[in-house]
Tab-separated table of C-alpha atoms in Angstrom:
chain	number	residue	atom	x	y	z
A	1	UNK	CA	-0.007	0.242	0.028
A	2	UNK	CA	2.720	2.376	0.328
A	3	UNK	CA	1.447	3.867	3.536
A	4	UNK	CA	4.713	3.415	6.067
A	5	UNK	CA	7.737	5.310	5.349
A	6	UNK	CA	10.879	5.844	7.203
A	7	UNK	CA	13.719	8.484	7.115
A	8	UNK	CA	17.110	6.943	8.160
A	9	UNK	CA	20.284	8.264	9.210
A	10	UNK	CA	23.524	6.183	8.447
A	11	UNK	CA	27.180	6.721	9.460
A	12	UNK	CA	30.084	6.367	7.055
A	13	UNK	CA	30.637	2.715	8.299
A	14	UNK	CA	27.010	1.803	7.292
A	15	UNK	CA	25.488	1.550	10.640
A	16	UNK	CA	21.911	3.088	11.032
A	17	UNK	CA	22.291	5.493	13.604
A	18	UNK	CA	19.069	7.525	13.850
A	19	UNK	CA	15.756	7.779	12.027
A	20	UNK	CA	11.841	8.025	12.325
A	21	UNK	CA	8.783	6.298	10.661
A	22	UNK	CA	5.334	7.035	10.463
A	23	UNK	CA	2.405	6.721	8.198
A	24	UNK	CA	1.230	8.831	5.128
A	25	UNK	CA	-2.154	9.231	4.077
A	26	UNK	CA	-2.363	11.584	1.058
A	27	UNK	CA	-1.126	14.884	2.249
A	28	UNK	CA	-0.880	14.035	6.088
A	29	UNK	CA	2.336	12.506	7.216
A	30	UNK	CA	1.852	10.839	11.006
A	31	UNK	CA	4.932	10.366	12.611
A	32	UNK	CA	4.722	7.611	15.070
A	33	UNK	CA	8.447	7.124	16.669
A	34	UNK	CA	12.089	8.523	16.389
A	35	UNK	CA	15.674	6.998	17.586
A	36	UNK	CA	19.121	7.668	17.744
A	37	UNK	CA	22.013	6.034	18.582
A	38	UNK	CA	24.449	8.917	17.470
A	39	UNK	CA	23.863	12.300	18.734
A	40	UNK	CA	21.327	14.345	17.081
A	41	UNK	CA	20.549	11.655	14.158
A	42	UNK	CA	16.943	11.911	14.598
A	43	UNK	CA	16.991	15.569	14.485
A	44	UNK	CA	18.645	14.873	11.055
A	45	UNK	CA	15.953	12.486	10.073
A	46	UNK	CA	13.235	14.927	11.091
A	47	UNK	CA	14.776	17.726	8.932
A	48	UNK	CA	14.923	15.321	6.141
A	49	UNK	CA	11.229	14.617	6.264
A	50	UNK	CA	10.739	18.527	6.507
A	51	UNK	CA	12.840	19.229	3.263
A	52	UNK	CA	11.099	16.188	1.547
A	53	UNK	CA	7.556	17.097	2.665
A	54	UNK	CA	6.748	20.022	0.208
A	55	UNK	CA	8.286	18.451	-2.869
A	56	UNK	CA	6.164	15.489	-2.118
A	57	UNK	CA	2.941	17.166	-1.498
A	58	UNK	CA	2.875	16.494	2.246
A	59	UNK	CA	1.178	19.584	3.686
A	60	UNK	CA	0.940	18.458	7.453
A	61	UNK	CA	3.490	16.550	9.560
A	62	UNK	CA	1.583	15.431	12.773
A	63	UNK	CA	4.181	14.669	15.569
A	64	UNK	CA	1.153	13.595	17.925
A	65	UNK	CA	2.162	15.136	21.210
A	66	UNK	CA	4.206	17.960	22.163
A	67	UNK	CA	7.509	17.681	23.781
A	68	UNK	CA	10.237	19.902	24.721
A	69	UNK	CA	12.486	18.010	22.009
A	70	UNK	CA	9.963	18.586	19.340
A	71	UNK	CA	9.057	22.133	20.443
A	72	UNK	CA	12.913	22.998	20.319
A	73	UNK	CA	12.882	21.767	16.646
A	74	UNK	CA	10.263	24.165	16.004
A	75	UNK	CA	6.979	21.846	16.292
A	76	UNK	CA	3.927	23.703	17.171
A	77	UNK	CA	0.818	22.474	19.114
A	78	UNK	CA	-2.620	23.553	17.394
A	79	UNK	CA	-5.801	23.279	18.917
A	80	UNK	CA	-8.038	20.640	17.579
A	81	UNK	CA	-10.301	22.760	15.479
A	82	UNK	CA	-7.174	24.003	13.592
A	83	UNK	CA	-5.938	20.660	13.319
A	84	UNK	CA	-9.142	19.661	11.824
A	85	UNK	CA	-9.492	22.793	9.486
A	86	UNK	CA	-5.885	21.882	8.096
A	87	UNK	CA	-6.725	18.056	7.366
A	88	UNK	CA	-9.894	19.631	5.666
A	89	UNK	CA	-7.942	22.029	3.642
A	90	UNK	CA	-5.238	19.511	2.454
A	91	UNK	CA	-8.273	17.308	1.083
A	92	UNK	CA	-8.891	14.735	3.723
């Protein structure tokens, strides 16, 4: 179906050192989990998703719950009504 996607960070030795995965439904990407084995590797994966998203028609990245970590990376919590408005505007 092609709904599950991962963004992975690999070191020069060929080991996966960070990443994130989630589900895409049309223009919505729901991030499910992030991990890192090297400092900042999950941040690099999130940056890759953010740079890829507009080029591939992703209008909204849902990181689920606000956390200080995600807030420090620029995530913003929005009220439920605004979330539903954005989903509707994206065609879902």
